[in-house]
């Protein structure tokens, strides 16, 4: 926490009224906005917050009546900090929240409702969150092993990640969102569909009329729980992506919940710009019923497209197709 406070002071000025989650979000958003060079005081900027639980950690401290417990107040605080005039949008849709927010922002950009979108995904650990996953018996006592035959659960992580988006021509050399899809199969509140209906339908939607041979990789959710990884293998099999390299990043930093979709898209963007498909840390031997190709090492690629897929509680699923671009 001392490191967070030091970083906060360096980028925005220290304020002890901020919660830990708010500090991380402000640090991430400030750095991204400064790097982008946009003027957030203009009327054409909108802020999107992706989080699953927000400041729920306040409950651990016996604070039950704070306005900070309401997610929209967190969005408002961050948006107002940057002088953004448009009403912010809060997206809390289980583990797909981050990618959901990116897809939603890109749709509004495409419709020319806004010129710039600032999308921040953030979640921090709390007793509330850890106890929930403990009750589901989904936590591993060891480093997680996505898609591996010996996988036995996930690791929780915490992060804040921000992307600044704008509408551009696809010929300008920038990094491009091609298409996104959100599908809910409503299978179960905490268990994924055995036939991967929502995930498959999302993949099928974004890859219609697309030559799958052009894909460098699919970045999967890859939580390392038995049911999630099995479901994703079914979705990839049904989408005929059996021979496409698949990777998952949970072995590096855990499952970061509302930040996951944003953070993992950013990492995938940088990896494809470096002509590299990252290895799936923790994976050694395939442990799913369907044949897929999890990466065991970093591999070189000259392909320009990747897919980000993600799933969450309540039957939520999302997938998006991206194209390699410049450094912006």
Short mmCIF file of C-alpha atoms in Angstrom, two decimals:
data_model
loop_
_atom_site.label_atom_id
_atom_site.label_comp_id
_atom_site.label_asym_id
_atom_site.label_seq_id
_atom_site.Cartn_x
_atom_site.Cartn_y
_atom_site.Cartn_z
CA UNK A 1 0.00 0.00 0.00
CA UNK A 2 2.94 2.34 0.60
CA UNK A 3 3.99 1.83 -3.00
CA UNK A 4 0.48 2.65 -4.19
CA UNK A 5 0.41 5.83 -2.10
CA UNK A 6 3.80 6.85 -3.45
CA UNK A 7 2.68 6.28 -7.02
CA UNK A 8 -0.58 8.11 -6.42
CA UNK A 9 1.28 11.09 -5.03
CA UNK A 10 3.57 11.10 -8.05
CA UNK A 11 0.81 11.10 -10.66
CA UNK A 12 -2.22 12.81 -9.13
CA UNK A 13 -1.35 14.00 -5.62
CA UNK A 14 -2.04 12.07 -2.44
CA UNK A 15 -5.50 12.10 -0.88
CA UNK A 16 -6.27 9.83 2.09
CA UNK A 17 -9.98 9.95 1.28
CA UNK A 18 -9.43 7.60 -1.65
CA UNK A 19 -9.92 3.87 -1.13
CA UNK A 20 -7.29 1.42 -2.34
CA UNK A 21 -9.41 0.58 -5.38
CA UNK A 22 -9.88 4.25 -6.25
CA UNK A 23 -6.15 4.89 -5.93
CA UNK A 24 -5.27 2.10 -8.33
CA UNK A 25 -7.91 3.22 -10.83
CA UNK A 26 -6.73 6.84 -10.70
CA UNK A 27 -3.08 5.88 -11.17
CA UNK A 28 -3.89 3.68 -14.16
CA UNK A 29 -6.27 6.14 -15.82
CA UNK A 30 -3.95 9.11 -15.27
CA UNK A 31 -1.02 7.37 -16.94
CA UNK A 32 -3.12 6.22 -19.91
CA UNK A 33 -4.71 9.63 -20.43
CA UNK A 34 -1.36 11.40 -20.27
CA UNK A 35 0.14 8.95 -22.73
CA UNK A 36 -2.78 9.42 -25.13
CA UNK A 37 -2.57 13.21 -25.01
CA UNK A 38 -6.35 13.71 -25.08
CA UNK A 39 -8.05 16.67 -23.42
CA UNK A 40 -10.59 15.14 -21.03
CA UNK A 41 -12.30 18.49 -20.44
CA UNK A 42 -13.82 18.40 -23.94
CA UNK A 43 -17.45 17.41 -24.42
CA UNK A 44 -16.65 14.34 -26.52
CA UNK A 45 -14.96 12.14 -23.89
CA UNK A 46 -16.69 9.38 -21.94
CA UNK A 47 -15.42 7.31 -19.01
CA UNK A 48 -16.25 3.61 -18.59
CA UNK A 49 -15.58 1.74 -15.35
CA UNK A 50 -15.34 -2.05 -15.33
CA UNK A 51 -15.44 -3.67 -11.91
CA UNK A 52 -17.13 -6.68 -10.35
CA UNK A 53 -17.20 -5.61 -6.72
CA UNK A 54 -15.89 -2.04 -6.50
CA UNK A 55 -15.36 -0.93 -2.90
CA UNK A 56 -16.96 -4.02 -1.38
CA UNK A 57 -13.88 -4.32 0.85
CA UNK A 58 -15.33 -1.54 2.99
CA UNK A 59 -17.74 -4.12 4.37
CA UNK A 60 -14.75 -5.97 5.85
CA UNK A 61 -14.07 -2.84 7.91
CA UNK A 62 -17.64 -2.65 9.19
CA UNK A 63 -18.54 0.24 6.89
CA UNK A 64 -22.04 -0.44 5.59
CA UNK A 65 -23.49 2.99 4.87
CA UNK A 66 -20.83 4.62 2.70
CA UNK A 67 -21.79 6.01 -0.70
CA UNK A 68 -18.53 4.52 -1.93
CA UNK A 69 -20.18 1.09 -1.86
CA UNK A 70 -22.26 2.07 -4.90
CA UNK A 71 -20.38 1.38 -8.12
CA UNK A 72 -21.75 4.41 -9.93
CA UNK A 73 -20.22 6.66 -7.30
CA UNK A 74 -16.79 5.20 -8.05
CA UNK A 75 -17.31 5.92 -11.75
CA UNK A 76 -18.44 9.43 -10.97
CA UNK A 77 -15.48 10.14 -8.68
CA UNK A 78 -12.92 9.09 -11.30
CA UNK A 79 -14.73 10.80 -14.17
CA UNK A 80 -15.02 14.07 -12.26
CA UNK A 81 -11.37 13.91 -11.25
CA UNK A 82 -10.46 14.24 -14.93
CA UNK A 83 -13.08 16.89 -15.64
CA UNK A 84 -15.03 14.61 -17.97
CA UNK A 85 -18.40 16.20 -18.68
CA UNK A 86 -20.33 13.22 -20.05
CA UNK A 87 -22.04 10.89 -17.60
CA UNK A 88 -19.80 7.85 -16.98
CA UNK A 89 -20.94 4.30 -17.63
CA UNK A 90 -20.38 1.54 -15.07
CA UNK A 91 -20.22 -2.02 -16.36
CA UNK A 92 -20.37 -4.81 -13.81
CA UNK A 93 -21.09 -8.04 -15.64
CA UNK A 94 -19.10 -10.63 -13.70
CA UNK A 95 -15.75 -11.61 -15.18
CA UNK A 96 -16.54 -10.37 -18.70
CA UNK A 97 -16.89 -6.79 -17.43
CA UNK A 98 -13.60 -5.53 -18.89
CA UNK A 99 -14.12 -6.83 -22.41
CA UNK A 100 -17.79 -5.90 -22.17
CA UNK A 101 -16.73 -2.32 -21.44
CA UNK A 102 -14.31 -2.22 -24.38
CA UNK A 103 -16.96 -3.59 -26.75
CA UNK A 104 -19.56 -1.10 -25.48
CA UNK A 105 -17.15 1.83 -25.82
CA UNK A 106 -16.19 0.80 -29.35
CA UNK A 107 -19.83 0.60 -30.36
CA UNK A 108 -20.43 4.13 -29.10
CA UNK A 109 -17.34 5.32 -30.96
CA UNK A 110 -18.51 3.62 -34.14
CA UNK A 111 -21.91 5.30 -33.77
CA UNK A 112 -20.06 8.64 -33.36
CA UNK A 113 -21.77 9.36 -30.05
CA UNK A 114 -18.34 10.12 -28.60
CA UNK A 115 -14.85 10.86 -29.92
CA UNK A 116 -12.78 9.35 -27.11
CA UNK A 117 -13.42 6.57 -24.61
CA UNK A 118 -11.44 6.01 -21.42
CA UNK A 119 -12.00 2.44 -20.20
CA UNK A 120 -10.64 1.45 -16.79
CA UNK A 121 -10.96 -2.03 -15.32
CA UNK A 122 -10.17 -2.46 -11.64
CA UNK A 123 -10.71 -4.84 -8.74
CA UNK A 124 -8.86 -5.46 -5.49
CA UNK A 125 -8.98 -8.42 -3.15
CA UNK A 126 -11.10 -8.46 -0.02
CA UNK A 127 -12.39 -11.01 2.47
CA UNK A 128 -15.75 -10.79 0.70
CA UNK A 129 -14.27 -11.81 -2.65
CA UNK A 130 -11.89 -14.47 -1.34
CA UNK A 131 -14.57 -16.08 0.83
CA UNK A 132 -16.92 -16.26 -2.15
CA UNK A 133 -14.46 -18.17 -4.31
CA UNK A 134 -13.50 -20.31 -1.31
CA UNK A 135 -17.12 -21.36 -0.87
CA UNK A 136 -17.20 -22.41 -4.51
CA UNK A 137 -14.08 -24.55 -3.89
CA UNK A 138 -12.48 -22.96 -6.94
CA UNK A 139 -9.20 -21.67 -5.45
CA UNK A 140 -5.92 -23.51 -5.92
CA UNK A 141 -3.30 -23.58 -3.14
CA UNK A 142 -0.64 -23.70 -5.87
CA UNK A 143 0.17 -21.56 -8.92
CA UNK A 144 -2.68 -22.10 -11.37
CA UNK A 145 -2.27 -24.26 -14.48
CA UNK A 146 -4.67 -23.20 -17.26
CA UNK A 147 -5.88 -26.05 -19.48
CA UNK A 148 -3.45 -28.49 -17.85
CA UNK A 149 -4.39 -32.03 -16.89
CA UNK A 150 -3.33 -31.31 -13.30
CA UNK A 151 -5.16 -27.99 -12.93
CA UNK A 152 -7.03 -27.67 -9.65
CA UNK A 153 -8.34 -24.14 -9.44
CA UNK A 154 -7.65 -20.47 -9.93
CA UNK A 155 -5.48 -17.84 -8.27
CA UNK A 156 -7.00 -14.45 -7.51
CA UNK A 157 -5.16 -11.29 -8.45
CA UNK A 158 -5.77 -7.57 -8.38
CA UNK A 159 -5.08 -4.91 -10.97
CA UNK A 160 -6.12 -1.68 -12.61
CA UNK A 161 -5.77 -1.29 -16.37
CA UNK A 162 -6.86 1.47 -18.73
CA UNK A 163 -7.23 1.87 -22.48
CA UNK A 164 -8.00 5.12 -24.30
CA UNK A 165 -9.92 4.51 -27.51
CA UNK A 166 -10.86 6.63 -30.51
CA UNK A 167 -12.42 6.02 -33.90
CA UNK A 168 -9.88 5.76 -36.72
CA UNK A 169 -9.62 4.53 -40.28
CA UNK A 170 -8.36 0.96 -40.46
CA UNK A 171 -5.66 2.01 -42.89
CA UNK A 172 -3.96 4.46 -40.54
CA UNK A 173 -1.66 1.91 -38.90
CA UNK A 174 -3.24 2.03 -35.46
CA UNK A 175 -4.34 -0.90 -33.31
CA UNK A 176 -7.87 -1.84 -34.33
CA UNK A 177 -10.94 -3.33 -32.73
CA UNK A 178 -12.65 -5.20 -35.57
CA UNK A 179 -15.75 -6.67 -33.95
CA UNK A 180 -17.05 -7.69 -30.54
CA UNK A 181 -19.87 -9.90 -29.38
CA UNK A 182 -21.55 -10.44 -26.00
CA UNK A 183 -23.69 -13.53 -25.50
CA UNK A 184 -25.44 -14.90 -22.42
CA UNK A 185 -26.62 -18.50 -22.37
CA UNK A 186 -28.13 -18.19 -18.85
CA UNK A 187 -26.96 -21.73 -18.11
CA UNK A 188 -26.28 -21.38 -14.38
CA UNK A 189 -25.41 -18.70 -11.84
CA UNK A 190 -21.89 -20.05 -11.24
CA UNK A 191 -21.27 -22.93 -13.66
CA UNK A 192 -20.55 -22.56 -17.40
CA UNK A 193 -22.57 -24.23 -20.12
CA UNK A 194 -21.44 -27.79 -20.82
CA UNK A 195 -21.97 -27.14 -24.54
CA UNK A 196 -20.39 -23.67 -24.41
CA UNK A 197 -23.41 -22.07 -26.04
CA UNK A 198 -22.69 -18.45 -25.14
CA UNK A 199 -18.96 -18.62 -25.74
CA UNK A 200 -19.34 -20.43 -29.05
CA UNK A 201 -22.02 -18.02 -30.25
CA UNK A 202 -19.81 -15.04 -29.40
CA UNK A 203 -16.87 -16.57 -31.30
CA UNK A 204 -19.06 -17.54 -34.22
CA UNK A 205 -20.47 -14.02 -34.43
CA UNK A 206 -17.10 -12.23 -34.62
CA UNK A 207 -15.51 -14.77 -36.97
CA UNK A 208 -18.25 -14.99 -39.58
CA UNK A 209 -16.72 -14.55 -43.05
CA UNK A 210 -13.25 -14.24 -41.47
CA UNK A 211 -10.35 -16.43 -42.58
CA UNK A 212 -9.31 -18.11 -39.32
CA UNK A 213 -5.91 -18.90 -40.79
CA UNK A 214 -5.11 -15.22 -40.26
CA UNK A 215 -5.36 -15.54 -36.47
CA UNK A 216 -2.09 -15.36 -34.56
CA UNK A 217 -3.73 -16.63 -31.38
CA UNK A 218 -6.78 -16.73 -29.17
CA UNK A 219 -6.31 -15.30 -25.69
CA UNK A 220 -8.68 -17.36 -23.56
CA UNK A 221 -10.11 -16.71 -20.11
CA UNK A 222 -8.19 -19.76 -18.89
CA UNK A 223 -8.95 -19.59 -15.18
CA UNK A 224 -7.55 -23.10 -14.54
CA UNK A 225 -10.78 -24.32 -12.98
CA UNK A 226 -11.96 -27.64 -14.35
CA UNK A 227 -15.28 -26.40 -15.70
CA UNK A 228 -14.18 -23.08 -17.24
CA UNK A 229 -11.26 -24.52 -19.18
CA UNK A 230 -13.32 -27.50 -20.33
CA UNK A 231 -16.09 -25.17 -21.54
CA UNK A 232 -13.63 -22.99 -23.44
CA UNK A 233 -12.15 -26.05 -25.15
CA UNK A 234 -15.66 -26.98 -26.31
CA UNK A 235 -16.26 -23.45 -27.62
CA UNK A 236 -12.94 -23.41 -29.49
CA UNK A 237 -13.64 -26.86 -30.92
CA UNK A 238 -17.12 -25.88 -32.09
CA UNK A 239 -15.67 -22.72 -33.65
CA UNK A 240 -13.10 -24.89 -35.50
CA UNK A 241 -10.15 -23.21 -33.82
CA UNK A 242 -8.49 -26.48 -32.80
CA UNK A 243 -5.22 -25.65 -34.54
CA UNK A 244 -5.00 -21.97 -33.55
CA UNK A 245 -2.53 -21.20 -30.74
CA UNK A 246 -4.36 -20.52 -27.48
CA UNK A 247 -2.91 -18.79 -24.45
CA UNK A 248 -4.03 -17.63 -21.02
CA UNK A 249 -2.36 -15.15 -18.69
CA UNK A 250 -3.80 -16.14 -15.31
CA UNK A 251 -0.57 -17.94 -14.43
CA UNK A 252 1.27 -14.61 -14.52
CA UNK A 253 -0.96 -12.43 -12.33
CA UNK A 254 -4.04 -14.42 -11.37
CA UNK A 255 -7.67 -13.70 -12.12
CA UNK A 256 -8.08 -9.94 -11.82
CA UNK A 257 -11.89 -10.02 -12.17
CA UNK A 258 -13.18 -6.69 -13.53
CA UNK A 259 -9.72 -5.73 -14.75
CA UNK A 260 -9.10 -9.01 -16.59
CA UNK A 261 -10.67 -8.18 -19.94
CA UNK A 262 -8.88 -4.83 -20.18
CA UNK A 263 -5.53 -6.01 -18.83
CA UNK A 264 -5.37 -9.11 -21.00
CA UNK A 265 -6.36 -7.19 -24.14
CA UNK A 266 -3.55 -4.70 -23.49
CA UNK A 267 -0.99 -7.49 -23.01
CA UNK A 268 -2.20 -9.26 -26.16
CA UNK A 269 -1.91 -6.00 -28.08
CA UNK A 270 1.69 -5.53 -27.05
CA UNK A 271 2.60 -9.16 -27.70
CA UNK A 272 1.24 -9.17 -31.25
CA UNK A 273 2.96 -5.87 -31.95
CA UNK A 274 6.16 -7.62 -30.85
CA UNK A 275 5.33 -10.49 -33.25
CA UNK A 276 5.08 -12.87 -30.30
CA UNK A 277 2.46 -15.27 -28.95
CA UNK A 278 3.05 -15.57 -25.22
CA UNK A 279 3.30 -18.93 -23.46
CA UNK A 280 0.60 -20.15 -21.10
CA UNK A 281 2.44 -20.15 -17.79
CA UNK A 282 1.69 -23.31 -15.82
CA UNK A 283 0.51 -25.36 -18.79
CA UNK A 284 2.31 -28.60 -19.68
CA UNK A 285 -0.13 -31.31 -20.77
CA UNK A 286 -3.62 -30.91 -22.23
CA UNK A 287 -6.37 -31.68 -19.75
CA UNK A 288 -9.54 -30.91 -21.72
CA UNK A 289 -11.80 -33.23 -23.67
CA UNK A 290 -11.43 -31.24 -26.89
CA UNK A 291 -8.22 -30.87 -28.82
CA UNK A 292 -6.86 -27.32 -28.59
CA UNK A 293 -3.38 -25.80 -28.76
CA UNK A 294 -2.34 -24.06 -25.52
CA UNK A 295 1.11 -22.53 -25.89
CA UNK A 296 4.01 -24.05 -23.94
CA UNK A 297 6.54 -21.38 -24.95
CA UNK A 298 6.69 -17.96 -26.56
CA UNK A 299 6.40 -18.36 -30.32
CA UNK A 300 7.09 -15.94 -33.16
CA UNK A 301 4.27 -14.87 -35.45
CA UNK A 302 3.84 -12.63 -38.47
CA UNK A 303 0.05 -12.77 -38.35
CA UNK A 304 -1.91 -9.62 -37.55
CA UNK A 305 -5.11 -10.70 -35.80
CA UNK A 306 -5.99 -12.11 -32.39
CA UNK A 307 -9.17 -12.96 -30.51
CA UNK A 308 -9.83 -12.19 -26.87
CA UNK A 309 -12.49 -14.41 -25.28
CA UNK A 310 -13.81 -14.35 -21.74
CA UNK A 311 -16.60 -15.86 -19.64
CA UNK A 312 -18.23 -15.18 -16.31
CA UNK A 313 -20.86 -16.14 -13.78
CA UNK A 314 -24.49 -16.09 -14.83
CA UNK A 315 -23.79 -17.41 -18.32
CA UNK A 316 -21.99 -14.26 -19.46
CA UNK A 317 -19.61 -14.59 -22.42
CA UNK A 318 -17.81 -12.19 -24.73
CA UNK A 319 -15.31 -12.29 -27.57
CA UNK A 320 -13.60 -9.64 -29.67
CA UNK A 321 -11.42 -9.62 -32.77
CA UNK A 322 -8.47 -7.22 -32.90
CA UNK A 323 -5.91 -6.33 -35.56
CA UNK A 324 -2.27 -5.48 -35.03
CA UNK A 325 -1.28 -1.85 -35.39
CA UNK A 326 1.24 0.76 -34.40
CA UNK A 327 2.31 1.83 -30.96
CA UNK A 328 -0.69 4.01 -30.20
#
